[in-house]
Coordinates of C-alpha atoms in Angstrom, one line a residue:
Chain A
X1 CA 29.2 -4.0 -0.6
X2 CA 27.3 -5.4 2.4
X3 CA 24.1 -3.7 3.7
X4 CA 21.5 -4.4 6.3
X5 CA 17.8 -4.0 5.6
X6 CA 15.7 -3.5 8.7
X7 CA 11.9 -3.9 8.7
X8 CA 9.4 -5.6 11.1
X9 CA 7.1 -6.4 8.1
X10 CA 8.4 -9.7 6.6
X11 CA 6.9 -8.9 3.1
X12 CA 8.5 -5.5 2.9
X13 CA 11.9 -6.9 4.2
X14 CA 11.8 -9.6 1.5
X15 CA 11.0 -7.1 -1.3
X16 CA 13.7 -4.4 -0.3
X17 CA 16.3 -7.0 0.4
X18 CA 15.7 -8.7 -3.1
X19 CA 15.9 -5.3 -4.8
X20 CA 19.2 -4.6 -3.2
X21 CA 20.6 -8.0 -4.0
X22 CA 19.6 -7.5 -7.6
X23 CA 21.6 -4.3 -7.5
X24 CA 24.7 -6.4 -6.5
X25 CA 24.6 -5.8 -2.7
X26 CA 25.4 -8.6 -0.2
X27 CA 22.3 -8.0 1.8
X28 CA 21.6 -9.1 5.5
X29 CA 18.1 -8.8 6.9
X30 CA 17.1 -7.7 10.4
X31 CA 13.4 -7.7 11.7
X32 CA 14.1 -5.3 14.5
X33 CA 16.3 -2.4 15.6
X34 CA 17.8 -4.5 18.3
X35 CA 18.8 -7.2 15.8
X36 CA 20.4 -4.6 13.5
X37 CA 22.4 -3.2 16.4
X38 CA 23.7 -6.7 17.3
X39 CA 24.7 -7.4 13.6
X40 CA 26.5 -4.1 13.3
X41 CA 28.5 -4.9 16.4
X42 CA 29.6 -8.1 15.0
X43 CA 29.9 -7.4 11.2
X44 CA 31.8 -4.6 9.6
X45 CA 28.8 -3.3 7.6
X46 CA 28.5 0.5 6.8
X47 CA 25.2 0.8 5.1
X48 CA 21.8 0.5 6.7
X49 CA 18.3 0.8 5.2
X50 CA 15.7 1.0 7.9
X51 CA 12.0 1.3 8.2
X52 CA 10.8 4.3 10.2
X53 CA 7.8 2.7 12.0
X54 CA 8.6 -0.3 14.0
X55 CA 7.4 -1.7 17.4
X56 CA 9.9 -1.1 20.2
X57 CA 12.9 0.6 18.7
X58 CA 11.9 2.5 15.6
X59 CA 14.1 3.8 12.9
X60 CA 15.1 7.2 14.4
X61 CA 15.8 5.6 17.8
X62 CA 18.0 3.0 16.1
X63 CA 19.9 5.6 14.3
X64 CA 20.5 7.6 17.4
X65 CA 21.8 4.5 19.2
X66 CA 24.1 3.6 16.2
X67 CA 25.6 7.0 16.1
X68 CA 26.4 6.7 19.7
X69 CA 27.6 3.1 19.8
X70 CA 29.3 2.3 16.5
X71 CA 32.6 4.2 16.5
X72 CA 35.6 3.9 14.3
X73 CA 33.8 3.7 10.9
X74 CA 31.4 5.8 9.1
X75 CA 27.7 4.4 8.8
X76 CA 25.5 5.6 6.0
X77 CA 21.9 5.4 7.3
X78 CA 18.9 5.6 5.1
X79 CA 15.3 5.8 6.5
X80 CA 12.5 4.1 4.5
X81 CA 9.3 6.0 5.2
X82 CA 5.9 7.1 4.0
X83 CA 6.2 10.3 5.8
X84 CA 7.1 13.4 3.8
X85 CA 6.4 16.5 5.8
X86 CA 9.1 18.9 6.9
X87 CA 9.0 18.2 10.6
X88 CA 9.3 14.6 10.1
X89 CA 12.3 15.0 7.8
X90 CA 13.9 17.2 10.4
X91 CA 13.4 14.6 13.1
X92 CA 14.9 11.9 10.9
X93 CA 18.0 14.1 10.1
X94 CA 18.4 14.9 13.9
X95 CA 18.4 11.3 14.6
X96 CA 21.4 10.8 12.3
X97 CA 19.8 9.8 8.9
X98 CA 21.9 10.6 5.8
X99 CA 19.1 10.1 3.4
X100 CA 15.4 9.0 2.9
X101 CA 13.6 6.9 0.5
X102 CA 9.8 6.8 0.1
X103 CA 7.6 3.8 0.5
X104 CA 6.7 2.0 -1.5
X105 CA 10.2 1.8 -2.7
X106 CA 10.7 2.5 -6.4
X107 CA 13.6 0.3 -7.8
X108 CA 15.1 3.1 -9.9
X109 CA 15.1 5.6 -7.0
X110 CA 16.6 3.0 -4.7
X111 CA 19.4 2.4 -7.3
X112 CA 20.2 6.1 -7.6
X113 CA 20.2 6.7 -3.8
X114 CA 22.2 3.6 -3.1
X115 CA 24.7 4.7 -5.7
X116 CA 25.2 8.0 -4.0
X117 CA 25.5 6.2 -0.6
X118 CA 28.2 4.0 -2.1
X119 CA 30.0 7.0 -3.4
X120 CA 30.0 8.7 0.0
X121 CA 31.2 5.5 1.8
X122 CA 34.0 4.9 -0.7
X123 CA 35.2 8.5 -0.4
X124 CA 35.0 8.1 3.4
X125 CA 37.1 5.0 3.1
X126 CA 39.8 6.8 1.0
X127 CA 39.9 9.5 3.5
X128 CA 40.2 7.0 6.4
X129 CA 43.0 5.2 4.7
X130 CA 44.7 8.6 3.9
X131 CA 44.3 9.6 7.6
X132 CA 45.7 6.4 8.8
X133 CA 48.7 6.8 6.5
X134 CA 49.2 10.5 7.7
X135 CA 48.9 9.4 11.3
X136 CA 51.5 6.7 10.8
X137 CA 53.8 9.1 9.0
X138 CA 53.3 11.7 11.7
X139 CA 54.1 9.2 14.4
X140 CA 57.3 8.3 12.6
X141 CA 58.2 12.0 12.3
X142 CA 57.5 12.5 16.0
X143 CA 59.6 9.5 17.0
X144 CA 62.5 10.8 14.8
X145 CA 62.2 14.3 16.1
X146 CA 62.2 12.9 19.7
X147 CA 65.2 11.0 19.2
X148 CA 67.0 13.8 17.3
X149 CA 66.1 16.2 20.1
X150 CA 67.3 13.7 22.7
X151 CA 70.6 13.4 20.8
X152 CA 70.9 17.1 20.5
X153 CA 70.3 17.6 24.2
X154 CA 73.0 15.1 25.0
X155 CA 75.4 16.7 22.6
X156 CA 74.6 20.0 24.2
X157 CA 75.3 18.6 27.6
X158 CA 78.7 17.2 26.2
X159 CA 79.5 20.6 24.8
X160 CA 78.8 22.2 28.2
X161 CA 81.0 19.7 29.8
X162 CA 83.9 20.8 27.6
X163 CA 83.7 24.3 29.2
X164 CA 86.1 25.2 32.0
X165 CA 84.9 24.5 35.5
X166 CA 87.7 26.0 37.5
X167 CA 87.0 29.4 39.0
X168 CA 90.4 30.1 40.6
X169 CA 93.6 29.5 38.9
X170 CA 96.8 30.5 40.6
X171 CA 95.7 34.1 41.5
X172 CA 93.4 34.5 38.5
X173 CA 89.7 34.3 39.1
X174 CA 87.6 33.3 36.1
X175 CA 83.9 33.4 35.2
X176 CA 81.9 33.0 32.0
X177 CA 78.6 33.2 30.3
X178 CA 77.4 30.8 27.6
X179 CA 74.2 31.0 25.7
X180 CA 73.8 28.9 22.6
X181 CA 71.4 30.1 20.0
X182 CA 70.1 26.6 19.4
X183 CA 71.0 23.3 21.2
X184 CA 74.6 23.4 20.0
X185 CA 76.9 26.5 19.7
X186 CA 79.6 27.4 17.3
X187 CA 81.3 29.1 20.2
X188 CA 83.7 27.5 22.5
X189 CA 86.2 28.8 25.1
X190 CA 88.6 27.5 27.6
X191 CA 91.4 28.6 30.1
X192 CA 93.9 26.5 31.8
X193 CA 97.2 26.6 33.5
X194 CA 100.3 25.4 31.7
X195 CA 102.7 24.7 34.6
X196 CA 102.3 27.3 37.4
X197 CA 103.3 30.3 35.6
X198 CA 101.4 30.5 32.3
X199 CA 97.6 30.7 31.9
X200 CA 96.3 29.9 28.4
X201 CA 92.8 31.3 27.4
X202 CA 90.9 31.4 24.2
X203 CA 87.4 32.0 22.7
X204 CA 86.4 30.6 19.4
X205 CA 83.4 31.5 17.2
X206 CA 82.8 29.4 14.2
X207 CA 80.9 30.8 11.2
X208 CA 77.3 30.2 11.6
X209 CA 75.8 28.2 14.5
X210 CA 74.2 24.9 15.2
X211 CA 75.5 21.4 14.5
X212 CA 78.0 22.0 11.6
X213 CA 79.6 24.9 13.5
X214 CA 79.7 23.0 16.7
X215 CA 81.5 20.2 15.1
X216 CA 84.3 22.6 13.9
X217 CA 84.4 24.1 17.4
X218 CA 84.9 20.7 19.0
X219 CA 87.7 20.1 16.5
X220 CA 89.5 23.4 17.4
X221 CA 89.0 22.7 21.1
X222 CA 90.5 19.3 20.7
X223 CA 93.6 20.8 19.0
X224 CA 94.1 23.2 21.9
X225 CA 93.6 20.7 24.7
X226 CA 95.8 21.2 27.7
X227 CA 97.6 17.8 27.6
X228 CA 101.3 17.6 27.2
X229 CA 101.0 16.6 23.5
X230 CA 98.6 19.4 22.8
X231 CA 99.5 22.3 20.5
X232 CA 99.5 24.8 23.4
X233 CA 101.8 23.0 25.8
X234 CA 104.2 21.9 23.0
X235 CA 104.6 25.4 21.6
X236 CA 104.9 27.1 25.0
X237 CA 107.8 24.6 25.8
X238 CA 109.6 25.0 22.6
X239 CA 109.2 28.6 21.7
X240 CA 111.7 31.2 22.8
X241 CA 109.1 33.6 24.1
X242 CA 105.4 33.5 25.0
X243 CA 104.7 35.8 22.0
X244 CA 106.4 33.4 19.6
X245 CA 104.4 30.5 21.1
X246 CA 101.1 32.3 20.6
X247 CA 102.0 33.2 17.0
X248 CA 103.0 29.5 16.2
X249 CA 99.9 28.2 17.8
X250 CA 97.6 30.5 15.8
X251 CA 99.6 29.8 12.6
X252 CA 99.4 26.1 13.2
X253 CA 95.6 26.4 13.6
X254 CA 95.2 28.4 10.4
X255 CA 97.2 25.8 8.4
X256 CA 95.2 23.0 9.7
X257 CA 91.8 24.6 9.3
X258 CA 92.3 26.2 5.9
X259 CA 91.1 23.9 3.2
X260 CA 90.7 24.4 -0.6
X261 CA 87.1 23.3 -0.1
X262 CA 85.0 26.5 -0.2
X263 CA 82.4 25.0 2.1
X264 CA 84.9 24.7 4.9
X265 CA 84.0 26.8 7.9
X266 CA 86.2 29.5 9.1
X267 CA 86.4 30.8 12.7
X268 CA 87.4 33.9 14.6
X269 CA 89.2 33.6 17.9
X270 CA 91.1 35.4 20.6
X271 CA 93.9 33.2 21.8
X272 CA 96.3 34.4 24.5
X273 CA 98.6 33.4 27.3
X274 CA 99.0 35.3 30.6
X275 CA 102.5 35.2 31.9
X276 CA 101.8 35.2 35.7
X277 CA 105.4 35.8 36.5
X278 CA 105.7 39.2 34.9
X279 CA 102.0 40.2 34.6
X280 CA 101.9 40.3 30.8
X281 CA 99.2 39.1 28.5
X282 CA 100.1 38.2 24.9
X283 CA 97.4 37.4 22.6
X284 CA 96.3 37.3 19.0
X285 CA 92.9 38.6 17.8
X286 CA 92.0 36.6 14.6
X287 CA 88.9 38.3 13.2
X288 CA 87.4 38.4 16.6
X289 CA 86.0 41.4 18.5
X290 CA 88.8 42.9 20.5
X291 CA 89.4 41.9 24.1
X292 CA 88.4 44.5 26.7
X293 CA 90.8 45.4 29.4
X294 CA 89.1 46.7 32.5
X295 CA 91.7 48.7 34.5
X296 CA 90.9 48.6 38.2
X297 CA 93.2 51.5 38.8
X298 CA 91.7 53.8 36.4
X299 CA 88.2 52.4 36.4
X300 CA 88.2 52.3 32.7
X301 CA 87.4 49.9 29.9
X302 CA 89.5 49.9 26.8
X303 CA 89.7 47.7 23.7
X304 CA 93.1 46.1 23.2
X305 CA 94.5 44.1 20.2
X306 CA 95.5 44.7 16.7
X307 CA 92.8 42.9 14.7
X308 CA 93.5 40.2 12.2
X309 CA 92.1 37.7 9.8
X310 CA 89.9 34.9 10.8
X311 CA 91.3 31.4 10.9
X312 CA 90.7 28.9 8.2
X313 CA 90.1 31.6 5.4
X314 CA 93.4 32.1 3.8
X315 CA 96.5 30.0 4.0
X316 CA 98.7 33.1 3.6
X317 CA 97.0 35.0 6.5
X318 CA 99.3 36.9 8.7
X319 CA 98.7 37.3 12.4
X320 CA 99.8 39.8 15.0
X321 CA 100.5 39.3 18.7
X322 CA 99.7 42.0 21.1
X323 CA 101.2 42.2 24.6
X324 CA 99.7 44.2 27.3
X325 CA 100.7 44.8 30.9
X326 CA 98.1 43.9 33.6
X327 CA 97.9 45.0 37.2
X328 CA 96.3 43.5 40.2
X329 CA 92.5 43.9 40.1
X330 CA 92.4 44.2 36.3
X331 CA 89.9 42.2 34.3
X332 CA 90.3 40.9 30.8
X333 CA 87.1 40.3 29.0
X334 CA 86.7 38.3 25.8
X335 CA 83.4 37.7 24.1
X336 CA 81.8 36.5 20.8
X337 CA 80.1 38.9 18.4
X338 CA 76.8 37.4 19.3
X339 CA 76.9 39.6 22.5
X340 CA 77.2 42.9 20.7
X341 CA 75.1 41.9 17.8
X342 CA 72.1 40.9 20.0
X343 CA 69.2 43.0 18.7
X344 CA 66.4 44.6 20.6
X345 CA 62.7 44.3 19.8
X346 CA 63.2 47.4 17.6
X347 CA 66.1 45.7 15.8
X348 CA 68.8 47.8 17.3
X349 CA 72.1 46.2 18.0
X350 CA 73.4 46.0 21.6
X351 CA 76.7 47.3 20.3
X352 CA 80.3 47.9 21.8
X353 CA 79.4 51.1 23.5
X354 CA 76.7 49.5 25.7
X355 CA 78.9 46.6 26.5
X356 CA 81.8 48.9 27.6
X357 CA 79.4 50.8 29.8
X358 CA 78.0 47.6 31.3
X359 CA 81.5 46.4 32.2
X360 CA 82.3 49.8 33.8
X361 CA 79.2 49.3 36.0
X362 CA 80.5 45.8 36.8
X363 CA 83.6 47.2 38.6
X364 CA 81.6 47.1 41.8
X365 CA 80.3 43.5 41.1
X366 CA 82.4 40.6 42.3
X367 CA 83.6 38.4 39.5
X368 CA 81.6 35.5 40.7
X369 CA 78.4 37.4 40.0
X370 CA 79.4 38.9 36.6
X371 CA 77.8 36.2 34.6
X372 CA 74.4 36.8 36.2
X373 CA 74.5 40.6 35.8
X374 CA 75.4 40.4 32.1
X375 CA 73.0 37.6 31.4
X376 CA 70.2 39.9 32.9
X377 CA 71.6 42.8 30.8
X378 CA 71.3 40.8 27.5
X379 CA 67.9 39.3 28.3
X380 CA 66.6 42.8 29.2
X381 CA 68.0 44.2 25.9
X382 CA 66.8 41.3 23.7
X383 CA 63.4 41.0 25.4
X384 CA 62.6 37.4 24.4
X385 CA 65.7 35.7 25.8
X386 CA 66.1 33.9 22.5
X387 CA 69.2 34.8 20.6
X388 CA 69.9 34.7 16.9
X389 CA 73.6 33.9 17.5
X390 CA 75.5 32.2 20.2
X391 CA 76.5 34.5 23.1
X392 CA 79.6 33.7 25.0
X393 CA 81.9 35.7 27.3
X394 CA 84.9 34.9 29.4
X395 CA 86.1 37.2 32.2
X396 CA 89.5 36.8 33.9
X397 CA 90.3 38.8 36.9
X398 CA 93.9 39.1 38.1
X399 CA 93.0 39.1 41.6
X400 CA 96.3 38.5 43.3
X401 CA 99.9 37.8 42.5
X402 CA 100.8 34.0 42.9
X403 CA 103.2 33.4 45.8
X404 CA 106.1 32.4 43.6
X405 CA 105.9 35.6 41.6
X406 CA 105.6 37.7 44.7
X407 CA 108.8 36.1 46.0
X408 CA 110.6 36.6 42.8
X409 CA 109.5 40.2 42.7
X410 CA 110.7 40.8 46.3
X411 CA 113.9 39.1 45.5
X412 CA 114.4 41.2 42.4
X413 CA 113.7 44.4 44.3
X414 CA 116.3 43.5 47.0
X415 CA 118.8 42.7 44.3
X416 CA 118.3 45.8 42.2
X417 CA 117.8 48.5 44.8
X418 CA 118.5 49.0 48.4
X419 CA 115.5 48.2 50.4
X420 CA 113.5 51.2 51.4
X421 CA 110.4 51.5 53.6
X422 CA 108.3 51.8 50.5
X423 CA 109.6 49.0 48.6
X424 CA 109.3 46.8 51.5
X425 CA 105.6 47.6 51.9
X426 CA 104.1 44.5 50.7
X427 CA 100.6 45.7 49.9
X428 CA 102.0 48.5 47.7
X429 CA 104.0 46.0 45.7
X430 CA 101.1 43.7 45.3
X431 CA 99.2 46.5 43.5
X432 CA 102.2 47.5 41.4
X433 CA 102.8 44.2 39.7
X434 CA 104.2 46.0 36.7
X435 CA 105.7 49.4 36.4
X436 CA 103.8 50.4 33.3
X437 CA 100.1 50.2 33.0
X438 CA 99.7 51.0 29.3
X439 CA 99.9 48.7 26.3
X440 CA 103.3 47.8 25.0
X441 CA 104.1 47.4 21.4
X442 CA 102.9 44.8 18.9
X443 CA 105.0 42.0 17.8
X444 CA 104.4 41.3 14.2
X445 CA 104.5 37.8 12.7
X446 CA 107.7 36.6 11.0
X447 CA 106.1 36.7 7.5
Chain B
X1 CA 65.0 37.8 -5.1
X2 CA 67.8 38.6 -2.7
X3 CA 70.3 39.4 -5.5
X4 CA 69.9 41.4 -8.6
X5 CA 72.3 40.7 -11.4
X6 CA 73.3 43.4 -14.1
X7 CA 75.6 42.7 -17.0
X8 CA 78.0 45.4 -18.0
X9 CA 79.9 44.0 -21.0
X10 CA 82.5 41.6 -19.5
X11 CA 81.6 42.6 -16.0
X12 CA 78.9 41.6 -13.7
X13 CA 77.4 43.6 -10.9
X14 CA 75.5 41.7 -8.1
X15 CA 73.4 44.1 -6.1
X16 CA 72.4 42.6 -2.7
X17 CA 68.7 43.4 -2.2
X18 CA 68.4 42.3 1.4
X19 CA 69.2 44.4 4.3
X20 CA 70.9 41.5 6.2
X21 CA 73.6 39.5 4.5
X22 CA 73.4 36.6 7.0
X23 CA 73.1 32.8 7.3
X24 CA 69.6 33.0 5.7
X25 CA 70.8 34.2 2.2
X26 CA 74.6 33.5 2.3
X27 CA 74.3 30.1 0.7
X28 CA 72.3 31.7 -2.2
X29 CA 75.2 34.2 -2.8
X30 CA 77.8 31.4 -2.8
X31 CA 75.7 29.4 -5.3
X32 CA 75.2 32.5 -7.5
X33 CA 78.8 33.3 -7.7
X34 CA 79.7 29.7 -8.5
X35 CA 77.1 29.7 -11.3
X36 CA 78.5 33.0 -12.7
X37 CA 82.1 31.7 -12.6
X38 CA 80.9 28.5 -14.4
X39 CA 79.5 30.8 -17.2
X40 CA 83.0 32.3 -17.5
X41 CA 82.0 35.5 -15.6
X42 CA 85.0 36.1 -13.4
X43 CA 84.9 40.0 -13.1
X44 CA 82.3 40.6 -10.4
X45 CA 81.3 43.8 -8.5
X46 CA 79.4 43.1 -5.3
X47 CA 77.3 46.1 -4.3
X48 CA 76.4 46.4 -0.6
X49 CA 74.3 49.5 -1.0
X50 CA 71.2 48.2 0.7
X51 CA 73.0 46.1 3.3
X52 CA 73.0 47.3 6.9
X53 CA 74.1 44.0 8.7
X54 CA 76.4 41.2 7.7
X55 CA 77.2 38.2 10.0
X56 CA 80.0 35.7 9.8
X57 CA 78.1 33.4 7.3
X58 CA 77.7 36.5 5.1
X59 CA 81.4 37.3 5.3
X60 CA 82.1 33.6 4.6
X61 CA 80.0 33.8 1.4
X62 CA 81.8 37.0 0.2
X63 CA 85.2 35.3 0.8
X64 CA 84.2 32.2 -1.1
X65 CA 83.1 34.5 -4.0
X66 CA 86.7 36.0 -4.0
X67 CA 88.1 32.5 -4.0
X68 CA 85.7 31.3 -6.7
X69 CA 86.8 33.9 -9.4
X70 CA 90.4 32.8 -8.9
X71 CA 93.7 34.5 -9.7
X72 CA 92.7 35.8 -13.1
X73 CA 89.3 37.0 -12.0
X74 CA 88.3 40.2 -10.2
X75 CA 86.0 40.5 -7.2
X76 CA 85.4 44.0 -6.0
X77 CA 83.1 45.2 -3.2
X78 CA 81.4 48.6 -3.0
X79 CA 79.2 50.7 -0.9
X80 CA 80.3 49.3 2.5
X81 CA 78.8 51.1 5.5
X82 CA 78.4 51.0 9.2
X83 CA 78.8 47.6 10.9
X84 CA 79.5 45.9 7.5
X85 CA 82.5 48.2 7.0
X86 CA 83.6 47.5 10.6
X87 CA 83.4 43.8 10.1
X88 CA 85.7 44.1 6.9
X89 CA 88.0 46.1 9.0
X90 CA 88.0 43.9 12.1
X91 CA 88.8 40.7 10.0
X92 CA 91.3 42.6 8.0
X93 CA 89.3 41.7 4.9
X94 CA 89.8 45.4 3.9
X95 CA 93.4 44.3 3.2
X96 CA 92.2 41.3 1.0
X97 CA 89.4 42.9 -1.1
X98 CA 89.5 45.7 -3.4
X99 CA 86.9 48.1 -1.9
X100 CA 85.4 51.2 -3.7
X101 CA 83.1 53.8 -2.4
X102 CA 80.6 53.7 -5.2
X103 CA 79.3 51.4 -7.9
X104 CA 80.8 53.7 -10.7
X105 CA 84.2 53.6 -9.1
X106 CA 83.9 49.8 -8.8
X107 CA 82.9 49.5 -12.5
X108 CA 85.8 51.7 -13.5
X109 CA 88.1 49.6 -11.4
X110 CA 86.8 46.5 -13.1
X111 CA 87.3 48.0 -16.6
X112 CA 90.8 49.1 -15.8

């Protein structure tokens, strides 16, 4: 190990430096504080033995300067002095000395004190190396985290891009709320027109949340895409009725996503088709919370649907299709369980009851603002704005009858009954799209 | 320990000790049932007495338990309450699982 001995007295410098050399040190000599400072700036030495009394810069002055100017490595500084009273010791320590050795220097004492200096410096070096390694590892972790976070943000943007953008589809107004629990959600939903007369809608909630759930939700979404080759369009074209198409689609999905592998993820969903021509909604409720039908005429919110097993759990699962009539102004509301299971600070679940009441209050809110109102409602309930599970909701409002349906209806009315003043009243007919306003019967699967 | 295991002759009772059977402990339940089945224990009663909440991952783990014991095994659940019971109903799992009101009924069912 290298060390520097500093002394203005050439004899003392010679004696001490020889002593240290005989102890195995590689010793450099400086006859002043200034010289020592220069040497330390050039050479990576960490151990200094310095005489207290020197003309110009004395020992304590040198130590103060070294502590200020030599950064990046630990210096072990030892004062060589004849002084031994308490105040002097305190002054030396204040200046930055690690240890003292009395003059004249006793070789045995020097050996012992240098040994402890070496121990401290070696320990310091080990710590420095460990610190460097930790710092490097930490940098790598930070870089990885940064790139993973950037990827996740990108994936979240892509997921958001998959969500429907249209707000008005042939007489149906739509709005939605989407709040992933982490970057990526296991929830996904969509609605789109097939031709002019059918509107497909669905909401999917894959078990769990985060990346693995999101990947499954992407896969489901991909199966249900609105292209001509997609499962929806194909079945709606080929089936003899909308109900049959809905059932086939849900059964197809179940077959595709049921695996023998027990770690496969299942999902719940509501999948439905609105027949814009006759004002009927046919849907299946596969393990998912029931859709809520908000009747404009009665100002009431009611659960509709017959329940059912989730998709991807059992190959033999049987599903039901429920058909309900809708009237102009009605809203159909589908949501994931993250909405009703969102907890308050006290751990209380938001629950179905509160959701129903919130939707009743929403009758006076235009559909374009419903997402905002409900978002505020959940944030107020949950307090933190951070959710344990994905929260998603879709609201469809049957705001008007599409022109072709209205014409059809008028034509039918004319064909089936003699026109009366009432029947010709256009606004009245617009409200009464269907004659019944309750739920019609369930259609059971063919199994 | 989130799950306590009791042996009753050929039958095994798993009592869920946590209040929430959710994503945090669902994988542990899956592993536990798989291990029991590997030891040849295929007659299992899952006791929900302490559970007040179950999420989709929890339900997934329970279903994977039912699948793991296989055709010749038995997988009964008991003491379902509140939202847990509702979730079984909503997902029609009440039609798939044998459900008993108490642990004693469950054990009798297993013995039968």
